[in-house]
Amino acid sequence: MRKHFVVAALLACTAMPLHAASDAAKKFGAREEVQQISLSPDGKRFVALLTDSKRGSRAVVFSIDSSTPPATVVGSTGDKEQLDYCQWSNDTRLICGFSVTVGRVSDMIGYDRVVTLGADGKDMKLLSARTSMNSIGIMQHGGGIIDWQGDVTGNTVLMTRQYLETEGTGTHIAGEGQGMGVERVDPVTLRRQTVEKPRSFAREYIADGQGHVRIMGLRPTTSTGYSGAKMVYQYRKPGVNGWLPLSTVVSDSQTEQGFDPYAIDPTLNVTYGFDVQDGRKALFKIALDGSLKRDLVFARPDVDVAGLVQIGRQHRVVGATYVTDRRRVEFFDPELKKLQASLAKALPKQPLVRFVDASADESKLLLWTGSDIDPGGYALFDKKTRHFDELLRSRPPLEGITLAPVKAVTFPAADGTPIPAYLTLPVGPVAKNLPAIVMPHGGPSARDEWGFDWLAQFFAARGYAVLQPNYRGSAGYGDGWFSENGFKSWRTAIGDVNDGGRWLVKEGIAAPSTLAIVGWSYGGYAALQSAVLDPTLFKAIVAVAPVTDLDTLRHEHDNYMDFTLVDAFIGKGPHVRQGSPAQNADKITVPVLMFHGDLDQNVGIGESRLMANRLRSAGKKVELVEFKGLAHSLDDTEARTTLLDRSDMFLRATMGIQ
């Protein structure tokens, strides 16, 4: 979903030359083939962002009936710029987003821009507003589409715009104002009309799918100029310009209190959003008629509601998702609920179904289906003919390879708390005393869930058992599960991770001498900090883009708007030193292998460099592999192949695995 800051989000990597990579590393390290996909309004064509063999991507237009061959319309190398998405503006025109990061390590800054082009790849134009030569400051954000039907004709879109203050020589010129506003833009003529004037505190606008902005989110700054912890939402009645109070959301970077709106149903004249009920996130709707009548739509007594299910160009709300042992959907739309049941019977080996897009009349649905042993693929379902046609597979290099089933399990923490987790065992006869890996997820306010995981499946293919614990500090289990958070309450979170390793040994799944830990982002932090808490449990550590020093992480956000949120999230006190692996490097007794991209804006590469230096100074065995030009997720086939192959060789050599 969108929204508020999450510390050290989930991962990515960087590029290095291949060095005799194993066949498994090449296949599992290959980037997902389909990065994003969109169906044309008439349902006759689709555009897919496909990866190349390294780090680039290209937008390819396909006809559903194969009447014309696929055609690449735009692309990016991934070296300096990234092609992020392509969506249909109408049946003949696309809108695509690009992003670029400039600078190195300490002075990196990101930009994004939106372009429009014909479905034949011709007539490309910049859709983002151009800045004036008199503008003060830099326009980093080129705008985002908040309504694909900007008016009744369907020929325009509503798009946010970052307005900059302007000045002339020797005097200030009264401009349009500054801050975030909204424009109605014609992707063909580029004609622009201001719909919402810029407001300096505006951070979010929500439209109704019919070209009307109905909700605005304001985040006032603090006295220091940093972004505050409150988001104040206002709404307007149909056909009225004035704004009325809706709700206030108070956030601490991990949890939220207050109704957080996400979507509008113009027919019911309500907004759907989330708030806490009985300690868990629940879905509510609030009337936008002036009464603010609030109704509970869906809640679970055991887990949070994970998100909305929306469909079509108007992003119609049709259901909600939640995750117990696996992700499930509660449909409010009777037709889709029936369709879900039919698909479950027709595709028993692909129980995960996601509605990706739809034609304008919703008669054709673009779906993704998959499972733990199926990386998944995209298909088109025609409601009228009841035809289900496969379009593209997510990971072609893995076709024909038998993958390892994933099982939901629980294990007891030291205090007796049952910790949910996922266990992946190598394919073949039931084995005991396997080489095993505990793999904590990133976040920390994220979670693992049942399904295909390229890291876990690679290690299972290489003979390892893999345990992925949703330790306390993970998302999805209610506010109580967060504890304070994975940094302030690091002893609880890391204790749960270590207890997962002890459980593998106790159950006879893992051999004590071949038990390792592998993690990315916060998971990398957990991997390193696990050895501070218990130096003898794991025999080898692999940490990718890890947080290594909490105070360093804090100061990576100096001079950024979110500093106060990050500062509060990390907190002050003894836990900052005690919970920082780099400040306790002398306690780590086992070999460490780290990977990090030098354009990582989530966790700076300086954290891995600091950790490596501290370990070397303490006489420990450590290796740091740096990837040039890559960000946190290391979205590069060569880099990921190197990561897998080097990790496998390191674990085998360190633990004496044949």
Coordinates of C-alpha atoms in Angstrom, one line a residue, residues 37-48 60-71 73 86-94 117-122 313 357-360 364-366 380 391-392:
I37 CA 1.0 -5.2 -16.3
S38 CA -2.1 -3.3 -17.4
L39 CA -5.2 -4.1 -19.5
S40 CA -6.5 -1.6 -22.1
P41 CA -10.0 -0.1 -21.4
D42 CA -11.5 -2.1 -24.3
G43 CA -9.9 -5.3 -23.2
K44 CA -8.2 -5.9 -26.5
R45 CA -4.6 -5.2 -25.6
F46 CA -2.3 -5.3 -22.6
V47 CA 1.1 -3.6 -21.8
A48 CA 3.6 -5.4 -19.7
V60 CA 5.8 -4.3 -24.5
V61 CA 2.3 -4.0 -26.0
F62 CA 0.5 -7.3 -26.8
S63 CA -2.8 -7.9 -28.5
I64 CA -5.1 -10.4 -26.7
D65 CA -6.0 -12.2 -30.0
S66 CA -2.4 -12.2 -31.3
S67 CA -3.6 -10.3 -34.4
T68 CA -0.4 -8.1 -34.2
P69 CA 3.0 -9.1 -32.9
P70 CA 4.2 -7.8 -29.5
A71 CA 5.9 -4.4 -29.8
V73 CA 7.3 0.9 -27.1
C86 CA 3.0 1.9 -17.8
Q87 CA -0.8 2.2 -17.7
W88 CA -3.5 2.8 -20.4
S89 CA -4.8 6.3 -20.5
N90 CA -7.3 5.3 -23.2
D91 CA -7.4 2.5 -25.8
T92 CA -4.6 4.1 -27.9
R93 CA -2.4 5.9 -25.4
L94 CA -0.1 5.0 -22.5
L117 CA 3.0 8.1 -25.6
G118 CA 1.0 6.3 -28.2
A119 CA 0.4 2.6 -27.9
D120 CA 2.7 2.3 -31.0
G121 CA 5.5 4.0 -29.2
K122 CA 5.3 7.2 -31.1
R313 CA -10.2 2.0 -14.0
D357 CA -6.8 -5.0 -13.8
A358 CA -10.0 -4.9 -15.7
S359 CA -11.5 -3.6 -18.9
A360 CA -13.6 -0.4 -18.6
K364 CA -12.6 -8.9 -18.9
L365 CA -10.4 -9.4 -15.8
L366 CA -6.6 -9.5 -15.7
L380 CA -7.2 -13.0 -18.8
L391 CA -0.8 -14.6 -21.0
L392 CA 2.7 -14.4 -19.4

